[in-house]
mmCIF file of C-alpha atoms in Angstrom:
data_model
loop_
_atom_site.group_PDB
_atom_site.id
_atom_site.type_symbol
_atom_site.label_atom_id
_atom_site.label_comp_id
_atom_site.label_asym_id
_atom_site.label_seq_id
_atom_site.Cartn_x
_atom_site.Cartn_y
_atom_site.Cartn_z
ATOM 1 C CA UNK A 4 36.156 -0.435 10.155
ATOM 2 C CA UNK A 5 34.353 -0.933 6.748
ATOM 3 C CA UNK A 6 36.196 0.683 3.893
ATOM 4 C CA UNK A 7 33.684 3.170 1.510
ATOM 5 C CA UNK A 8 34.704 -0.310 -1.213
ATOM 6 C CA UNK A 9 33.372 -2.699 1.234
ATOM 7 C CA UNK A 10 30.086 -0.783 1.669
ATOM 8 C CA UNK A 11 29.322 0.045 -1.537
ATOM 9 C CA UNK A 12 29.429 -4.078 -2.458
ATOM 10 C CA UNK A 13 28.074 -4.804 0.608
ATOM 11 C CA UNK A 14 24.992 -2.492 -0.511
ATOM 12 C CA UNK A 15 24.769 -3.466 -4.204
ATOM 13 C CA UNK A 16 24.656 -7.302 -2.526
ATOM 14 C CA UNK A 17 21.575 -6.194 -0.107
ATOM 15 C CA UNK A 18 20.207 -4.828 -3.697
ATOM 16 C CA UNK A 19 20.312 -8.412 -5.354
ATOM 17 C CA UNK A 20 18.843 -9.882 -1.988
ATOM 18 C CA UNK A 21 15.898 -7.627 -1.013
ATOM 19 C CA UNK A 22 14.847 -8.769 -5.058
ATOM 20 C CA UNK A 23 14.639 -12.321 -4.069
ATOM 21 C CA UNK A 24 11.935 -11.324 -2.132
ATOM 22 C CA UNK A 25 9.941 -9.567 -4.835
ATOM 23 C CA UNK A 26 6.292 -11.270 -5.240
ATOM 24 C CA UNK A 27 5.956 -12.632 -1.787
ATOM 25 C CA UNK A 28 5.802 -9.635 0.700
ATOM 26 C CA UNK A 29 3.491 -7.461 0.104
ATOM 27 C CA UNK A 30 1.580 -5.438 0.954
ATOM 28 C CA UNK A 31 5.411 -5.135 2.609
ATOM 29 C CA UNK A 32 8.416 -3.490 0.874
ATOM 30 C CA UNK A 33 11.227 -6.141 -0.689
ATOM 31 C CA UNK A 34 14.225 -5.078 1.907
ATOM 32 C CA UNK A 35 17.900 -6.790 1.653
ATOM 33 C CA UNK A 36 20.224 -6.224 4.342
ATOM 34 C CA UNK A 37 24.321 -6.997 4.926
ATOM 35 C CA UNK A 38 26.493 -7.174 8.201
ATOM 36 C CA UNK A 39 29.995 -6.119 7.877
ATOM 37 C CA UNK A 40 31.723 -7.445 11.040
ATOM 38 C CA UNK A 41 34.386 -4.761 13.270
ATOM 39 C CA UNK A 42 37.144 -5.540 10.475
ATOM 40 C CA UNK A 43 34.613 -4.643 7.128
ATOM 41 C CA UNK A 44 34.397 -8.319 6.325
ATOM 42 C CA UNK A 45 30.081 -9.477 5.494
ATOM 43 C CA UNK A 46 29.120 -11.524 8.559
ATOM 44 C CA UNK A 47 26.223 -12.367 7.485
ATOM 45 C CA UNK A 48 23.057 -11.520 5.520
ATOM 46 C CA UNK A 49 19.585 -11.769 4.713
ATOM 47 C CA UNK A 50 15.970 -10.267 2.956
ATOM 48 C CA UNK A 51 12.404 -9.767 4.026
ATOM 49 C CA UNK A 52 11.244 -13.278 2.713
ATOM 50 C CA UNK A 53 7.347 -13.397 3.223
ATOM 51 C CA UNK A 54 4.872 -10.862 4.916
ATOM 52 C CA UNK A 55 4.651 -11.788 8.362
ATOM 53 C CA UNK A 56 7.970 -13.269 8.647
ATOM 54 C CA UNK A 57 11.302 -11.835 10.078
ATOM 55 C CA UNK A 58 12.634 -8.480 8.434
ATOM 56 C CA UNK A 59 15.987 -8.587 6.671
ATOM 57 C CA UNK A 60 17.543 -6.737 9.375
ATOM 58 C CA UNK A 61 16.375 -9.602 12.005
ATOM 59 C CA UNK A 62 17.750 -12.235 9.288
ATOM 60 C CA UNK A 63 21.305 -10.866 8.970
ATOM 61 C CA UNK A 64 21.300 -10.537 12.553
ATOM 62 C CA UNK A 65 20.735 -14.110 13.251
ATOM 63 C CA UNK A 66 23.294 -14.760 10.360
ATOM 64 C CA UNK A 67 25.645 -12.843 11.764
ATOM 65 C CA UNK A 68 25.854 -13.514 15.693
ATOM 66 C CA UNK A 69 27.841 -12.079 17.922
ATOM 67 C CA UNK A 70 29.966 -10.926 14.316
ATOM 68 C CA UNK A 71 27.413 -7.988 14.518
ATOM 69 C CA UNK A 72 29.143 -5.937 17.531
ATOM 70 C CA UNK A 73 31.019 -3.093 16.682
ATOM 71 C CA UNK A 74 29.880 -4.206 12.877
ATOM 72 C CA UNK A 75 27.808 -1.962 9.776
ATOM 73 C CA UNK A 76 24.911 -2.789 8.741
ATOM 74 C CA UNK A 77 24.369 -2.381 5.172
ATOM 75 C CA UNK A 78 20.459 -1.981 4.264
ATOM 76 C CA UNK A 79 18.265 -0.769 1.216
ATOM 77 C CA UNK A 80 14.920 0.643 3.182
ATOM 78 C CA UNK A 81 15.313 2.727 6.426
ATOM 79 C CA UNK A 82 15.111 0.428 9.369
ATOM 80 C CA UNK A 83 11.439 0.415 10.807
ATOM 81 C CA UNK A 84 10.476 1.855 14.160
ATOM 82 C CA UNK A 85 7.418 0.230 14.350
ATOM 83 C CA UNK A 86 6.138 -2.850 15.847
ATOM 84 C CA UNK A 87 3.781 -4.351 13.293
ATOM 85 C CA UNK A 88 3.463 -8.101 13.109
ATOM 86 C CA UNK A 89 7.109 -8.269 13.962
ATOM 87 C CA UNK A 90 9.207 -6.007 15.916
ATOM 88 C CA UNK A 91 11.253 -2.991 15.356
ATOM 89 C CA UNK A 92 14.393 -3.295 13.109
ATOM 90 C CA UNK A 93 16.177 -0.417 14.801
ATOM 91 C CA UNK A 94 15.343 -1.625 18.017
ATOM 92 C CA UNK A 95 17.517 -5.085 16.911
ATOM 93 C CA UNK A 96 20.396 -3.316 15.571
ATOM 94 C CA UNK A 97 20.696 -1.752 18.985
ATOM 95 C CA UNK A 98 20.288 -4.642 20.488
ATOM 96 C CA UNK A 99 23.158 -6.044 18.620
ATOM 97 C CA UNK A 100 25.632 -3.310 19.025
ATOM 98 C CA UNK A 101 26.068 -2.678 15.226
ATOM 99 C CA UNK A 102 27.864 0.603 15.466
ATOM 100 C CA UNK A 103 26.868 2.245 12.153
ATOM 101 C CA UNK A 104 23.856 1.164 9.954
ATOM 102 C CA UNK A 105 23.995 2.811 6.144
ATOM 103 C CA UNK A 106 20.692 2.546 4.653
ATOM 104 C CA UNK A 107 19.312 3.757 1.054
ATOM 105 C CA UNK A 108 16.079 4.700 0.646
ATOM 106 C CA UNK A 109 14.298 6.757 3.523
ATOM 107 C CA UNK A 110 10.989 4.595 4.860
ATOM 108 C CA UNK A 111 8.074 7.241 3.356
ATOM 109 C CA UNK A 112 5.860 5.583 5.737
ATOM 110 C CA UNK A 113 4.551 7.709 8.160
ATOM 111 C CA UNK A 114 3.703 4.303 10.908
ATOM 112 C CA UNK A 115 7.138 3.206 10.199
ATOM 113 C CA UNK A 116 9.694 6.000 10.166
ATOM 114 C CA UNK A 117 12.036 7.490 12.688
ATOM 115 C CA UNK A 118 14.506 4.181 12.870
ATOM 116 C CA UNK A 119 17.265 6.728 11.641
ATOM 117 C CA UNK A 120 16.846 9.023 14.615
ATOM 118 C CA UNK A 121 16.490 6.097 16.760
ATOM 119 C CA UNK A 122 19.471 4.597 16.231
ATOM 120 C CA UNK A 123 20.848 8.241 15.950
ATOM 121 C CA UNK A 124 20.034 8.428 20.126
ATOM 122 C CA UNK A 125 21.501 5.409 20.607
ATOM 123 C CA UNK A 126 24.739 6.581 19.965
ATOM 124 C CA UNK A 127 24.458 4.800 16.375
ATOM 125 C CA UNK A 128 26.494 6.519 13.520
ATOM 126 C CA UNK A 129 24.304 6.545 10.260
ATOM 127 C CA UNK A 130 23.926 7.552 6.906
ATOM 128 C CA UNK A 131 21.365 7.531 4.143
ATOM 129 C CA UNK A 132 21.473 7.552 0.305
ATOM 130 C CA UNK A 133 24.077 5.073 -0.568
ATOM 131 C CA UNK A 134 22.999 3.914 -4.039
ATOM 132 C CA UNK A 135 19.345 5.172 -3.422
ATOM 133 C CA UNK A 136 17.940 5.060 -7.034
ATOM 134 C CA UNK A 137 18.921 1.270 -7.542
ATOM 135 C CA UNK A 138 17.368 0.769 -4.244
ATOM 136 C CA UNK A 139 14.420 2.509 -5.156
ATOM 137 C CA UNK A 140 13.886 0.557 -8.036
ATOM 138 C CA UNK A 141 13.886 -2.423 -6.748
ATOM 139 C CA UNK A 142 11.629 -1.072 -4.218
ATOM 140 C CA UNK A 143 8.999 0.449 -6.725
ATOM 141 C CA UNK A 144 6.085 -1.381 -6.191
ATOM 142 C CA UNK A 145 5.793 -0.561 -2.372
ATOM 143 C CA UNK A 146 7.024 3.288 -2.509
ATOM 144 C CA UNK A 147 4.274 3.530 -5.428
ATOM 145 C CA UNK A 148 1.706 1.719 -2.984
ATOM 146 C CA UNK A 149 2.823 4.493 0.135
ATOM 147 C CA UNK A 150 2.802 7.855 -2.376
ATOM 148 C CA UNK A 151 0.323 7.278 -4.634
ATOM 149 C CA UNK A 152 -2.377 5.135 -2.914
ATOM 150 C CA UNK A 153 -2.653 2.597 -5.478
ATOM 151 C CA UNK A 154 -0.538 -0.489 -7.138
ATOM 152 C CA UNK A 155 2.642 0.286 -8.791
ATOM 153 C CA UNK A 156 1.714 -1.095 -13.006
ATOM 154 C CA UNK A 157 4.330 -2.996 -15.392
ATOM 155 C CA UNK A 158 2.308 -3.154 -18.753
ATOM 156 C CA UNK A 159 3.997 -5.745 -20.401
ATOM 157 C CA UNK A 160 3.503 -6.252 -24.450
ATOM 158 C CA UNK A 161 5.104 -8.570 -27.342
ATOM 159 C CA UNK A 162 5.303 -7.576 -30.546
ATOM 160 C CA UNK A 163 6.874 -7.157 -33.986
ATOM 161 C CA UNK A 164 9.857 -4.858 -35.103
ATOM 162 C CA UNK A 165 7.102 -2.887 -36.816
ATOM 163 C CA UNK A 166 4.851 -2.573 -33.523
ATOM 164 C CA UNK A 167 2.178 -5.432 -34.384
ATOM 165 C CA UNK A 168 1.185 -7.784 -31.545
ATOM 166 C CA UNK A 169 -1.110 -10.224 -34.099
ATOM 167 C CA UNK A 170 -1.130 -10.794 -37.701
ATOM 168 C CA UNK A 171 -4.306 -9.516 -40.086
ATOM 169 C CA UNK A 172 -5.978 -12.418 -39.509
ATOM 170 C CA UNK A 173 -5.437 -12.403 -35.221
ATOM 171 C CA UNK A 174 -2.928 -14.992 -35.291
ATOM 172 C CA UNK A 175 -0.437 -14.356 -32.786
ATOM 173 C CA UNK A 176 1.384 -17.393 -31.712
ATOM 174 C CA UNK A 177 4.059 -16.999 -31.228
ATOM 175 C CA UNK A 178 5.817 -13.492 -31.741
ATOM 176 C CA UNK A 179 8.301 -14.008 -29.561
ATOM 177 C CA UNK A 180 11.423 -16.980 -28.495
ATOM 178 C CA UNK A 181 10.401 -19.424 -26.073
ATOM 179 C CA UNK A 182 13.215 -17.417 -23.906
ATOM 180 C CA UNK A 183 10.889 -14.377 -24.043
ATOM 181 C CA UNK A 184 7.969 -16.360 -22.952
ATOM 182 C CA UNK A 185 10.017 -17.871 -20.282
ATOM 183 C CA UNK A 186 11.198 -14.141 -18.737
ATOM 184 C CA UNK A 187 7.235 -13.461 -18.571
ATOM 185 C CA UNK A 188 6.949 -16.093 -16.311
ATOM 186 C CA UNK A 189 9.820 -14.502 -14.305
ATOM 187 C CA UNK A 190 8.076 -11.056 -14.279
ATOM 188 C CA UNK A 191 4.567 -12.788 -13.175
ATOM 189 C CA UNK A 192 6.284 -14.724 -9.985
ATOM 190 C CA UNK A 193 7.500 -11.195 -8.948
ATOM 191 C CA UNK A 194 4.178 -9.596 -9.614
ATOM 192 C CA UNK A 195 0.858 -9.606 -6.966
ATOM 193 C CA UNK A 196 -1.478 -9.659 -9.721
ATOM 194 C CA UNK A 197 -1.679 -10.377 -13.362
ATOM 195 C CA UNK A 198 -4.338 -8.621 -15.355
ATOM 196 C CA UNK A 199 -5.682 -9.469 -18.804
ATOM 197 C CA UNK A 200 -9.152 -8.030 -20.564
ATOM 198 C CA UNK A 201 -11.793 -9.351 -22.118
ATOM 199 C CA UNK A 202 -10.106 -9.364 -25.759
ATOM 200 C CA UNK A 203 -7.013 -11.178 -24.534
ATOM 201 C CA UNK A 204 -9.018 -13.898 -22.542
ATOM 202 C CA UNK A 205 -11.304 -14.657 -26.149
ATOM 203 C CA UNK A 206 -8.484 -14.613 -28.189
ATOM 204 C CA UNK A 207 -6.276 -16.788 -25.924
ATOM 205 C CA UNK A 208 -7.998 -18.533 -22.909
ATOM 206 C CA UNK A 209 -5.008 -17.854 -21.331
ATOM 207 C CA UNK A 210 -3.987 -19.331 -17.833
ATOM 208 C CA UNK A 211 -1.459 -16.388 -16.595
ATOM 209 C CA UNK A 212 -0.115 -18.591 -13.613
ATOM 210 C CA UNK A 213 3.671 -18.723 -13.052
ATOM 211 C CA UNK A 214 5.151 -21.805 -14.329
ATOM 212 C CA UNK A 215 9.493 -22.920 -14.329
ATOM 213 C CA UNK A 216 9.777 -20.567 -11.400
ATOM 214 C CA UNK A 217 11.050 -22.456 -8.355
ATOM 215 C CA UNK A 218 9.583 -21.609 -5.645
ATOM 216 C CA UNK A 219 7.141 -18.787 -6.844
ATOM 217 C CA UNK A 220 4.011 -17.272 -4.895
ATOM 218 C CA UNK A 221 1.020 -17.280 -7.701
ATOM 219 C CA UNK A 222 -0.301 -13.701 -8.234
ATOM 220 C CA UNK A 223 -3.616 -13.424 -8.452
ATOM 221 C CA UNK A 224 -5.272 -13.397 -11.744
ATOM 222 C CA UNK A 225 -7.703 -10.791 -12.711
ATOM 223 C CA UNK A 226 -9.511 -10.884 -15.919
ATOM 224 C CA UNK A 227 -11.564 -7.213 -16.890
ATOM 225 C CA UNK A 228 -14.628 -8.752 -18.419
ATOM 226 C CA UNK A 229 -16.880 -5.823 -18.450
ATOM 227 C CA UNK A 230 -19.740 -7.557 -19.737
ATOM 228 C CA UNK A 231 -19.240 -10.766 -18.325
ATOM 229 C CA UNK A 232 -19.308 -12.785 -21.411
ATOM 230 C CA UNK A 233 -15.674 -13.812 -22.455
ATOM 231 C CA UNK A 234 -14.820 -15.813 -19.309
ATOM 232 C CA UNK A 235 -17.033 -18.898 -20.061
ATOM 233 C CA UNK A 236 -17.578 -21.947 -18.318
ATOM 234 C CA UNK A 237 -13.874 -24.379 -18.570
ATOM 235 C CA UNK A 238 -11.884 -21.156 -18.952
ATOM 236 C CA UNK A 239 -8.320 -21.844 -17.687
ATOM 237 C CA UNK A 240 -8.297 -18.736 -15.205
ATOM 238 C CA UNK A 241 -11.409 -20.482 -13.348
ATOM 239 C CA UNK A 242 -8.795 -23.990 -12.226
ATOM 240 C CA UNK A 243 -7.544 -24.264 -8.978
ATOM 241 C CA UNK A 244 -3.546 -23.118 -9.395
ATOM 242 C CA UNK A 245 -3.845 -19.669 -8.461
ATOM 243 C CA UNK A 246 -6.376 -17.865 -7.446
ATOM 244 C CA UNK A 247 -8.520 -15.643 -9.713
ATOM 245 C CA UNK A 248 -10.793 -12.000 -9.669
ATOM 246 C CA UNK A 249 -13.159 -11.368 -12.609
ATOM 247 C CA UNK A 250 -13.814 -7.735 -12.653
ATOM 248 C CA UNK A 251 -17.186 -6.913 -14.334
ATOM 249 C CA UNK A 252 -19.604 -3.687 -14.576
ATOM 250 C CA UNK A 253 -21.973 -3.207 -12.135
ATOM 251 C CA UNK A 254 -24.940 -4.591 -14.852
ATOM 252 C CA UNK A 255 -23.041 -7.486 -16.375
ATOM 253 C CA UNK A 256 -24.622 -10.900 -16.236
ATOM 254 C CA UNK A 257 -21.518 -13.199 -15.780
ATOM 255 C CA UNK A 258 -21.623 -16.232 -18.202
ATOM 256 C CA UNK A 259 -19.246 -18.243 -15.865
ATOM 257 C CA UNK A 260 -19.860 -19.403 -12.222
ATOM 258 C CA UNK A 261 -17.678 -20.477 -9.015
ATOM 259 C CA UNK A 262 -14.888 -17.522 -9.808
ATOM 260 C CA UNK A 263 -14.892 -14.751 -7.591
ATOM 261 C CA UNK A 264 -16.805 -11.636 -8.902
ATOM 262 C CA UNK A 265 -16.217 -7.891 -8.154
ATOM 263 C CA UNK A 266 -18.946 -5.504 -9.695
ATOM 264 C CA UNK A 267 -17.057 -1.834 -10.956
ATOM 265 C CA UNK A 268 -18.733 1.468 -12.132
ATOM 266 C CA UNK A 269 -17.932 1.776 -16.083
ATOM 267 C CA UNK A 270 -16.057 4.854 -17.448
ATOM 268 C CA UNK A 271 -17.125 7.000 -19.597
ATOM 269 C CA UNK A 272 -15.864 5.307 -22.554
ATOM 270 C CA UNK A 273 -18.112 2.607 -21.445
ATOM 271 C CA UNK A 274 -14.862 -0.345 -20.387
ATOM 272 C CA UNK A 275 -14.799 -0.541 -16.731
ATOM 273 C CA UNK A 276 -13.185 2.235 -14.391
ATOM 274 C CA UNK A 277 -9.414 1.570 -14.407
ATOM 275 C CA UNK A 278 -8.878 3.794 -10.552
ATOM 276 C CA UNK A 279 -11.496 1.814 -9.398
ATOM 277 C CA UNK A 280 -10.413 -1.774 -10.355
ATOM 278 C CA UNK A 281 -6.349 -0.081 -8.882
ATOM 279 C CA UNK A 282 -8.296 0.744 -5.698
ATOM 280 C CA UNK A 283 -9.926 -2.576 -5.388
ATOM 281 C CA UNK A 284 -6.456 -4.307 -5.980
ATOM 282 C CA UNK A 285 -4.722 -2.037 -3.445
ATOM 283 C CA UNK A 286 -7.446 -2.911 -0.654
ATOM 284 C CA UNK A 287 -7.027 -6.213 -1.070
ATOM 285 C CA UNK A 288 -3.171 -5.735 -0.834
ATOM 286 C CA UNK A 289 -1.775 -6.107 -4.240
ATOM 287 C CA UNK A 290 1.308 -3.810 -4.649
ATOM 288 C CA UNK A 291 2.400 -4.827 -7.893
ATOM 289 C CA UNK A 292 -0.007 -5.554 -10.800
ATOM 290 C CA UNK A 293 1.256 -7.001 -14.572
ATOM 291 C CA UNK A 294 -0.746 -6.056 -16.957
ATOM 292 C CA UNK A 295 -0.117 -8.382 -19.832
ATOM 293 C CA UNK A 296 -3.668 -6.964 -21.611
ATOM 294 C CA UNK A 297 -4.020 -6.529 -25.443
ATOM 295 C CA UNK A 298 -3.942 -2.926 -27.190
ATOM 296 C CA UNK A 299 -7.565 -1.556 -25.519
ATOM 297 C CA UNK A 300 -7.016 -2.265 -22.055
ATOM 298 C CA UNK A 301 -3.402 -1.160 -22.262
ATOM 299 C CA UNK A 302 -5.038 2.146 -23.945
ATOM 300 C CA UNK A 303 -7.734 2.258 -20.745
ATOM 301 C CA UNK A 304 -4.695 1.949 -18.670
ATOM 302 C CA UNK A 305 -2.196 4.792 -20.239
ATOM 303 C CA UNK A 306 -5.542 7.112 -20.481
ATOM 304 C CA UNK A 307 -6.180 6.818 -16.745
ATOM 305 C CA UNK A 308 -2.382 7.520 -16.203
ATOM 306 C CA UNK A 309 -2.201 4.516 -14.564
ATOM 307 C CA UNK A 310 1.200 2.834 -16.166
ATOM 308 C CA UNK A 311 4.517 2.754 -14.657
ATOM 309 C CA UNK A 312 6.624 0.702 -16.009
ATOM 310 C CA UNK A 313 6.673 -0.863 -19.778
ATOM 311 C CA UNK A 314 8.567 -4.160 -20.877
ATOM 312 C CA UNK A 315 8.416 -4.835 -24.601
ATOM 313 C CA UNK A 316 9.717 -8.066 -25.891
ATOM 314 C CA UNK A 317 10.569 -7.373 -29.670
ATOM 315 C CA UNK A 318 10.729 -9.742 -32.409
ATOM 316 C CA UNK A 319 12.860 -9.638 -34.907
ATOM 317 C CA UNK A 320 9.590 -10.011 -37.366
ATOM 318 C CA UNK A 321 7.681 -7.951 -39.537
ATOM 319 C CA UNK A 322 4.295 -8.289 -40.323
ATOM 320 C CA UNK A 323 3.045 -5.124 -42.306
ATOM 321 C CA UNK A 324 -0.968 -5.219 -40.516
ATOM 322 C CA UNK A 325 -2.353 -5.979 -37.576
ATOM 323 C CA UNK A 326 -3.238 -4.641 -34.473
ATOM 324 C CA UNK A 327 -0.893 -2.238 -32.807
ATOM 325 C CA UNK A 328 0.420 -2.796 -29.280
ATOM 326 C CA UNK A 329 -1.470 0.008 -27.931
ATOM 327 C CA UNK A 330 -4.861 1.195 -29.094
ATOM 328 C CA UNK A 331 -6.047 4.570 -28.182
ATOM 329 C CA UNK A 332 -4.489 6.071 -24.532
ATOM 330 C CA UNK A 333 -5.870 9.318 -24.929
ATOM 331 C CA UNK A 334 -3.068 10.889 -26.611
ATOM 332 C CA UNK A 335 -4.082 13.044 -29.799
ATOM 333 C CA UNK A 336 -0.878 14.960 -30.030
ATOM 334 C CA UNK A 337 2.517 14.967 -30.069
ATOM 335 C CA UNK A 338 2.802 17.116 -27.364
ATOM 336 C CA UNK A 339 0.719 14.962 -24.965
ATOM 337 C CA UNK A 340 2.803 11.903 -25.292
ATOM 338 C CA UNK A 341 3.558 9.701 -22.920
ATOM 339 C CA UNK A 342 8.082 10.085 -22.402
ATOM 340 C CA UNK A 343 9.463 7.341 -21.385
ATOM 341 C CA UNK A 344 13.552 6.680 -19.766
ATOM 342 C CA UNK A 345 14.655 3.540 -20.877
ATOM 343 C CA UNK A 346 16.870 2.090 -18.097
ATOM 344 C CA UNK A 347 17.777 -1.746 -19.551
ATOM 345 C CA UNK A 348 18.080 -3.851 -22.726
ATOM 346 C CA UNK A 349 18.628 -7.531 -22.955
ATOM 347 C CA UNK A 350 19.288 -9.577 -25.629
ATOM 348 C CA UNK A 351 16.741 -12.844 -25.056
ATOM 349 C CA UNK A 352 17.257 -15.541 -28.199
ATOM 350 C CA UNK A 353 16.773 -13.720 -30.936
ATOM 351 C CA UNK A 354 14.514 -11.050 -29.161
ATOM 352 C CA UNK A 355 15.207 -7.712 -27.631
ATOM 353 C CA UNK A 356 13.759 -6.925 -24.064
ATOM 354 C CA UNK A 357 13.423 -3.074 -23.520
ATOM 355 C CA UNK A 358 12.789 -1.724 -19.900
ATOM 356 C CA UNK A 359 11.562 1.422 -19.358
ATOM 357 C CA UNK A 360 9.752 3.908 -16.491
ATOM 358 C CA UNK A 361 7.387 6.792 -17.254
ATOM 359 C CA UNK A 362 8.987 10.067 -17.245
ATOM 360 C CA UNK A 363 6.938 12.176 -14.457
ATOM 361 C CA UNK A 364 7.446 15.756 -14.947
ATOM 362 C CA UNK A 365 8.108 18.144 -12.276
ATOM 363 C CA UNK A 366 5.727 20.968 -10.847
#
């Protein structure tokens, strides 16, 4: 019998797996999941690796053999009870004669749920919540995707001790440590999408594919040119390593050609509809977007309440003028600010890495 100790690592380990998975499986959740054999000792393990491929459940399974009789399983999402492309995860824990299965997160999914009460009538002891916010976070993309309809958004932003992202004269390279630069490409490989605007792409031609990443799945890259004139013909976003989606309004002329093209309604501050361009993304099954745009799209973003998550890099720099890392939002008061929780800071080189999630507030 697994000891409360032996579950609890066993979970935190199906944590750090289900992560490894982050980038490559949607529109499916990132799920890690641990056997403990009859004595409490991990018999095997394994994540949700691609969409389409074997759930973690079906992984540790195989890892585990005939280990998993009388064993726990130890698993961050609620086991499915669906059969999708592959087939139900409760349905293999049965199979295997786990005896107890300890999951953390419920599935919110209404095609999906009911593994718990499945197992539940098959005589299978389980329990739910065991270290359900860490779980949750690692799982943010996809629960955002299932609640709110649209792509969970990491706004990510370098800049100076005193808030500037460029100098006076728009020189920006470079802020930040090349060990800064090198996390970005960490955050990209475990993003679907990476989305710049028209300001960032004049300024920087930049390419936005994932590069020093072993093994990485390219998001797609999405430049918001809303009048079709600062992606130009040569542009780096228009090669062949990953694919790209220029978003422009519905009466742009495009200057470039052989990129694909979606058309958007503008808002009514006259950039392009921010719900709309989420809604697009979402359809085409992008769960996680990075949005790596300069101070006005980041603005279009916070004003449509469409942020998440923010990761600053900060520079131990000063620069006294310059742009700002976020230009307008919508916020005209102190009272309508934006509160964030910040859950992590890293030291990177010389730089300082803060983490944070948007504070919702309760009704």
């Amino acid at each position: 019998m697994a000891t409360a100790v032996a579950e609890a690592a066993a979970m935190r380990r199906a944590i750090a797996l289900a992560a490894r998975g982050l980038g490559s499986t949607s529109p499916n959740p990132v799920v890690g999941c641990v056997i403990l054999d009859a004595s409490g000792e991990v018999a095997g393990e394994g994540w949700h690796q691609r969409a389409g491929g074997p759930h973690a459940e079906v992984n540790a399974l195989r890892a585990a053999g005939d280990a998993a009789r009388g064993g726990t399983a130890l698993v961050t999402l609620e086991p499915c009870n669906h059969t999708g492309r592959t087939g139900p995860c409760a349905q293999a824990l049965i199979a295997a004669g786990v005896t107890r299965v300890v999951y953390a997160v419920a599935d919110p999914n209404p095609t999906a749920t009911g593994g718990a009460q499945t197992l539940r009538a098959a005589g299978i002891s389980v329990e739910q919540g065991l270290q359900e916010a860490a779980a949750a976070e690692g799982n943010a993309a996809w629960l955002t995707s299932v609640r709110l309809g649209r792509p969970h958004v990491t706004w990510k932003y370098a800049a100076t001790l005193d808030g500037r992202v460029a100098a006076a004269d728009g020189t920006s390279r470079w802020i930040t440590s090349a060990e800064s630069r090198a996390d970005v490409h960490r955050l990209r490989a475990e993003s679907d999408a990476v989305v710049v605007g028209s300001g960032t792409q004049r300024a920087d031609d930049p390419h936005l594919a994932v590069r020093g990443v072993e093994g990485a799945v390219q998001p797609l890259r999405v430049v918001v040119d809303t009048n079709g004139t600062a992606v130009t013909p040569g542009a780096r976003v228009l090669d062949d390593t990953a694919p790209t989606l220029i978003a422009v309004a519905e009466d742009a002329t495009p200057a470039y050609e052989g990129a694909e093209t979606v058309r958007l309604p503008r808002s009514a501050e006259g950039g392009l509809d921010i719900p709309t361009l989420l809604d697009v993304l979402h359809a085409r099954g992008v769960r996680s977007v990075l949005l790596e745009g300069g101070p006005t799209l980041a603005g279009a973003f916070v004003a449509a309440r469409a942020v998440d998550r923010v990761v600053g890099y900060l520079a131990p720099v000063l620069l006294g003028a310059g742009p700002a890392a976020l230009s307008g939002g919508g916020i005209t008061t102190i009272t309508e600010a934006l509160r964030l929780d910040v859950s992590e800071t890293v030291r990177l080189g010389p730089d300082l890495r803060v983490t944070a999630t948007l504070v919702t507030k309760e009704h």
